[in-house]
C-alpha cells in the first residue's frame, strides 16, 4: 500500500515555480512555510483547482492526478473539503443554505457529519438565517468550516482556518478538529503559522521553504 | 383618455409580442452571454459580431433578411412549416421573432457583463463541495447574474415595444395579428394631423415600459436586499 | 445660400427616375442638385420645421396642401408634375390569370387564402388610393381581412416579388421596375382620386438661384422622357 | 468590391456620426449610469424610464420629437442657435444627436451594470487613504468599470451605425450632410434591383462594427490581463 | 486635555447593537474580544466608514465625530490609516501603485514614512511590479500595511494585521510596528486574537465582551 499522502508535483503559477514532494502516513499533515512559499497553491493542486505542470497526487490510495497516466479528476469528483483562506461563502444564499450546499451532492456518501452536530460545535446556530455579507470575519470562517465538513469529504484541506478566530473559539475548535481526525479517520492537511496549533493538530509537519525563483 | 378598440387590440398584441420576444430569447441570451463571458473558443469574435448585427444594420435590412429566410418561401421558413407546422410569415409569432432578434444584442450584453462580474473563486468553492459544471452554473453563476439577467430582459422587452422596422418588413402590419403599438404609431405619422392619436399611443407605450422598469427594479432590489440588508 | 448645392426633397418612390434626371441635369453644365429621399410625410414635416429644401416633390396632394396652407411653398410654382397608375400585380412565375376587379369571388379565388400586399391604407398614399379603389369596386369588405399592409409600396412589391403574397396593389412604375412581378390589371382611373406628384419651390428668404432652372428642367422634354421610361405619365 | 464616391462619402459620414455620437454621449452615459447604480434620490425610477424611452418608442417618434425641439423652428434649437451658434437641424451634428439618443439606453445600461459590480469596500479603502469622492471616482470606480464602459461604447457605436429611423425623421437624408450608411441602404431599398448595392454597403457596415468589436475586446482583454495574468 | 482616545458611541448594524466607551491615554490600544463582538465595527466607526447612531469620537484631541455638535468628518479627511482584515488592494493597480495611492493626498503632511524604508521593512521589494491578484494572502496583507503607512496617517487602525502572516514575518514586523509607535508617537488601535502579540504591542488592552442582542 502506498502512503496516505503520496504527492510529487511541480507547480507553476505566474513566474512562481516549485517542486513539492510529500510521502507521509500522517493523519493530519501540517504545512508551514513563509508567506508566498506555495502552501495555498499546493492545496489548490490537491483539490483540483490548479493544474500542476506535471507529477502525481494520490491521497489514501486514490490517484487524483497523474500526468503520466493522463489522470486528472475534476474538482467536484475529488470529494475534498476545502476551507479557504478567505471564507468564500455564497453571497446569494443565507448561512443555512451555504451549510447545506454540499449535501445534495453527498447523498450517496457515508454521512460522517450531521448538520446539527456541526452547527452546535461551531456555535453558528444563531447565524443560520443570516445573510453572509453581514457576518464578521470569524463568523464567516466558522460557517466555511461547517460548509466543508457537511459536504462529507474524504480529505479536508484547511488553509489557515483559525487565523481570523479569537483565542477562545480557537481553543474550542481545535479539540473538535482533533476529534474529527481521530473518529473519522479523515486525512487532513492543515496550513497554519501558529506553532502551538500545528503542534496540537498534526502528526507530521512539512515546512515549505521559500520558493526558488 | 379613451382608446378605440383597434388601439386596444394593438396594445394587447404589443404586450404579447414583447413578452414572448423577451422571454423566448432569454435561454439563447443566457447561453450566448455565458459563452462570450467565460468560454474560450475559436470564432468567439465572430459570434460577438453576429450578436451585434441587428444593431449595426438598418432594421429594414434585418427584416428583409428574415423574410428571405423565414418567409413562407424562405428555406428555413418552409422547413419549419413542413416539419413542425410552424408558420411565421404574416403571423404574430413572426413579429415576436423579429423583435427578439432586434433586442438580442441588448439582452446578451447585459447578461454577459453580469457573468463577467462574478468571482470565479465562488464557482471553485462550489466545485470543491461536489457541484459539477451544470450544477455550479445553476446554483451559483445564474443566481449571481440575476440582476444583469433582469436588466437584459427589461432592455429586450423595451426594445420589442419600440421595434417596428424589421417587424413590418418581415410580417407587414395586419391589424390584430402583426400591427403592434409601434407600427400603429408609425402609421399615424404618415397622415397630416395624426398628432393627437400619436401622443395617446406613445403615452401608453411609455406607461407599459415604466411599469416594466419598476417591476425590474423591484426584482433587482429584492435580490440585492437578500444579499446586503 | 448660394454656395450650398440646390437641395431637393423628394418622395422615396421617385428615387430611381429622379436620380437619372438629376444627373442628366448636372450633365447640362449646372451644379448637381442633392436629393434627399424619404417618406413624403417625413419630408413635409421637416419643411414645416424649416428644412433647407429648395424644391419639394411630394407623392400626394394632401401633404403639399398642408404646406401650401401654412404658406411654406411658393403657390405660383406649384403644379402637378407626374401621374401614376395603380395596378394589380402577381408573382411573375405564378401564372395567375387576369380577372375582373369588381368580382369578389375572383379575388378570393386568386388569393387562395393568401394575402393582398398593399401600402398602409390609412396612411401611405398608395394605400389610400388602393382602399378608395377597392371600395369603389365593391370588394373592400371581402378583402379587408386579407390585407398585408406595409410602410411603403416597395415593401408591398417585395412581398409579391418573393412570392410571399399572391397579389399586390402597387404603382405601375414599381411593377415595371421589378421583373419578378407581372401586372394583371390596372385600376380604372375613376375608381380613386387622381394619383399626382405635385412639385413646388419651398418658400425661403433667399431663394436658390438654380431653383427656377431646375423646376423648368423637370418639366422639360429630357426629364419627361426619363419619367415616361420609368412608367410615369406626365401631368401637364 | 468598388464603392462609388457617393458611397464612400456616406461611409465616412457614418463613421464620423457614429464616433461623435458614441464619445459625446459618454460623459452623460457615465453620469446617468453612476446615478442609477449608486445614488439614491427621489425620481430615480423616472430617470430610469426616461433613459429607456428611445428604446420603447418607434424611432420616428423620437425623430419627430427631436425635430420639433431641436429643429430650426424648435424652442431649444433656436436657443442653441442664438446663444452658441450651434445648428443641429439638417446638419451631421443633428444626425449625431439622434444617434446618440437612440444609443443612450444601451450605453447607460452597460455602464450601470459595471458600476453595480464594483465592491464598495474598495472605495472605502480609498477614502481612508485620503481620496475624496471625486478622486475615488476617478481613480477607483472609473477604472474598475472600464470593461463595462468599453462595452457600452461599442453598443452605442454599433447602434449609431444602424440608426436611421430617428435620424432621417429629424435631419432628413441629405447626401454629404446627413445621409449615413444606413440611410443610404434604406434609399437603395426603394429601387428595385438595388440588392447588390445594399449588400455591398451592408458588408461595409458589418466590417466596421466587427473592427469596433475586435478593438473593444482587445481593450477589455488588456485591462483584464493587467489584473489577472 | 482630553485623553488620546476619547470614545463613547453606540453602534448599530443590522440587528447588532452595542455601546462602546473608551477613555485611554495609551499609545497603542489593543482590542480583543470574541468573534462578532464588534471590533471591526468600532474601527470602522473611528475611520468614518460606519456612522454611529450617536455619541462622540475624539482621538489625540481631534474630534472626528460628535452627534450632539453635528460633527462628522468624512473618512478622507480623518487621516486614519486602516489595515483591513481582508487586504482590499486595488485590483487594477500594481503593487507599487497601490503603495503610492495615498501619497498624492498626503503632499502637505509631514512625511513620517519613506517609501523605500517601508518597502524594505515589509520585504515587499520583489513584489513592486506584481499584480495584486497574484499575491499570496500574506503578501497582500504586507502590501496593505505599507499602503496604510504611506498615506502618512495620524492614527493607525490595524484589524488583525498579522493573522495571515507566518511566524517569522510576524516576529519581524512586531518590532517595526513598535518602532512606529515609539518614534512617531502615532496612536494605534490594534485588533488581535493572539495574546502574545497583544502583550508586546499594546499599553492597554480593551476587551469587548460579546454583544448584547
Ligand atoms: N493567480 C496567480 N498568478 C500568478 N502568481 C500567483 C497567483 N497566485 C499566487 N501566485 C504566487 O504564487 C506564490 C505562492 O502563492 P501561495 O498563495 O501558494 O503562497 P502561500 O504559501 O499560501 O502564502 P501565504 O502564507 O501568504 O498565504 C506567491 O509568490 C504568489 O505571489
Ligand atoms: N453590513 C452588516 N450588516 C449587518 N450586520 C453586520 C454587518 N457587518 C457586521 N455585522 C454584524 O455586526 C456584528 C459585529 O461585527 P464585527 O465585524 O464588528 O465583529 P468583530 O468583532 O470584528 O468579529 P471578528 O473577530 O470575527 O472579525 C456581528 O454580529 C456581525 O454579524
Ligand atoms: Mg496562502
Ligand atoms: Mg472583525
PDB file of C-alpha atoms and ligand atoms in Angstrom, chain A residues 127 130-131 133-140 142 164-166, chain B residues 228-229, chain E residues 11-17 33-42 44 85 159-160 191 193 208 211 213, ligand 2:
ATOM      1  CA  UNK A 127     -26.464  32.768  12.438  1.00  0.00           C
ATOM      2  CA  UNK A 130     -28.356  35.489   8.444  1.00  0.00           C
ATOM      3  CA  UNK A 131     -27.071  36.802   5.159  1.00  0.00           C
ATOM      4  CA  UNK A 133     -22.332  39.679   3.974  1.00  0.00           C
ATOM      5  CA  UNK A 134     -23.416  40.586   7.476  1.00  0.00           C
ATOM      6  CA  UNK A 135     -21.081  38.132   9.139  1.00  0.00           C
ATOM      7  CA  UNK A 136     -17.926  39.192  10.910  1.00  0.00           C
ATOM      8  CA  UNK A 137     -14.653  37.686   9.699  1.00  0.00           C
ATOM      9  CA  UNK A 138     -14.646  34.942  12.304  1.00  0.00           C
ATOM     10  CA  UNK A 139     -18.307  34.127  11.887  1.00  0.00           C
ATOM     11  CA  UNK A 140     -17.809  33.699   8.158  1.00  0.00           C
ATOM     12  CA  UNK A 142     -16.779  29.195  11.076  1.00  0.00           C
ATOM     13  CA  UNK A 164      -9.463  35.011  11.935  1.00  0.00           C
ATOM     14  CA  UNK A 165     -10.875  33.388  15.074  1.00  0.00           C
ATOM     15  CA  UNK A 166     -10.426  34.628  18.600  1.00  0.00           C
TER      16      UNK A 166
ATOM     17  CA  UNK B 228     -26.894  43.163   1.760  1.00  0.00           C
ATOM     18  CA  UNK B 229     -29.601  44.369   4.044  1.00  0.00           C
TER      19      UNK B 229
ATOM     20  CA  UNK E  11     -23.049  51.329  17.153  1.00  0.00           C
ATOM     21  CA  UNK E  12     -25.792  49.690  15.124  1.00  0.00           C
ATOM     22  CA  UNK E  13     -25.567  47.433  12.116  1.00  0.00           C
ATOM     23  CA  UNK E  14     -28.306  45.104  11.054  1.00  0.00           C
ATOM     24  CA  UNK E  15     -29.657  43.873  14.348  1.00  0.00           C
ATOM     25  CA  UNK E  16     -26.276  44.215  16.037  1.00  0.00           C
ATOM     26  CA  UNK E  17     -26.296  46.971  18.714  1.00  0.00           C
ATOM     27  CA  UNK E  33     -12.987  40.107  22.094  1.00  0.00           C
ATOM     28  CA  UNK E  34     -14.765  37.149  20.634  1.00  0.00           C
ATOM     29  CA  UNK E  35     -15.739  36.926  17.013  1.00  0.00           C
ATOM     30  CA  UNK E  36     -18.735  39.151  16.354  1.00  0.00           C
ATOM     31  CA  UNK E  37     -18.131  41.336  19.394  1.00  0.00           C
ATOM     32  CA  UNK E  38     -17.920  44.434  17.218  1.00  0.00           C
ATOM     33  CA  UNK E  39     -14.188  45.084  16.972  1.00  0.00           C
ATOM     34  CA  UNK E  40     -14.222  45.725  13.250  1.00  0.00           C
ATOM     35  CA  UNK E  41     -17.355  47.817  13.603  1.00  0.00           C
ATOM     36  CA  UNK E  42     -15.669  50.052  16.175  1.00  0.00           C
ATOM     37  CA  UNK E  44     -14.966  51.436  11.029  1.00  0.00           C
ATOM     38  CA  UNK E  85      -8.990  42.264   7.904  1.00  0.00           C
ATOM     39  CA  UNK E 159      -7.607  44.828  12.122  1.00  0.00           C
ATOM     40  CA  UNK E 160      -5.780  41.548  12.769  1.00  0.00           C
ATOM     41  CA  UNK E 191      -7.122  44.233  16.961  1.00  0.00           C
ATOM     42  CA  UNK E 193      -6.624  37.401  18.972  1.00  0.00           C
ATOM     43  CA  UNK E 208     -15.033  43.842  24.036  1.00  0.00           C
ATOM     44  CA  UNK E 211     -22.564  41.885  22.089  1.00  0.00           C
ATOM     45  CA  UNK E 213     -28.518  41.258  21.291  1.00  0.00           C
TER      46      UNK E 213
HETATM   47  N1  LIG F   2     -23.069  45.026   6.984  1.00  0.00           N
HETATM   48  C1  LIG F   2     -23.579  44.462   8.100  1.00  0.00           C
HETATM   49  N2  LIG F   2     -24.926  44.434   8.265  1.00  0.00           N
HETATM   50  C2  LIG F   2     -25.467  43.883   9.378  1.00  0.00           C
HETATM   51  N3  LIG F   2     -24.754  43.327  10.377  1.00  0.00           N
HETATM   52  C3  LIG F   2     -23.416  43.311  10.289  1.00  0.00           C
HETATM   53  C4  LIG F   2     -22.762  43.884   9.143  1.00  0.00           C
HETATM   54  N4  LIG F   2     -21.430  43.730   9.321  1.00  0.00           N
HETATM   55  C5  LIG F   2     -21.271  43.111  10.516  1.00  0.00           C
HETATM   56  N5  LIG F   2     -22.439  42.852  11.107  1.00  0.00           N
HETATM   57  C6  LIG F   2     -22.661  42.199  12.418  1.00  0.00           C
HETATM   58  O1  LIG F   2     -22.150  43.049  13.417  1.00  0.00           O
HETATM   59  C7  LIG F   2     -21.557  42.294  14.470  1.00  0.00           C
HETATM   60  C8  LIG F   2     -20.141  42.800  14.722  1.00  0.00           C
HETATM   61  O2  LIG F   2     -19.349  42.518  13.618  1.00  0.00           O
HETATM   62  P1  LIG F   2     -17.805  42.882  13.585  1.00  0.00           P
HETATM   63  O3  LIG F   2     -17.331  42.606  12.184  1.00  0.00           O
HETATM   64  O4  LIG F   2     -17.623  44.246  14.082  1.00  0.00           O
HETATM   65  O5  LIG F   2     -17.208  41.805  14.604  1.00  0.00           O
HETATM   66  P2  LIG F   2     -15.676  41.515  15.025  1.00  0.00           P
HETATM   67  O6  LIG F   2     -15.580  41.747  16.459  1.00  0.00           O
HETATM   68  O7  LIG F   2     -14.775  42.284  14.120  1.00  0.00           O
HETATM   69  O8  LIG F   2     -15.575  39.967  14.708  1.00  0.00           O
HETATM   70  P3  LIG F   2     -14.327  39.106  14.103  1.00  0.00           P
HETATM   71  O9  LIG F   2     -13.353  38.890  15.165  1.00  0.00           O
HETATM   72  O10 LIG F   2     -14.987  37.828  13.694  1.00  0.00           O
HETATM   73  O11 LIG F   2     -13.812  39.877  12.921  1.00  0.00           O
HETATM   74  C9  LIG F   2     -21.583  40.848  14.018  1.00  0.00           C
HETATM   75  O12 LIG F   2     -22.645  40.214  14.682  1.00  0.00           O
HETATM   76  C10 LIG F   2     -21.875  40.907  12.559  1.00  0.00           C
HETATM   77  O13 LIG F   2     -22.628  39.805  12.149  1.00  0.00           O
END
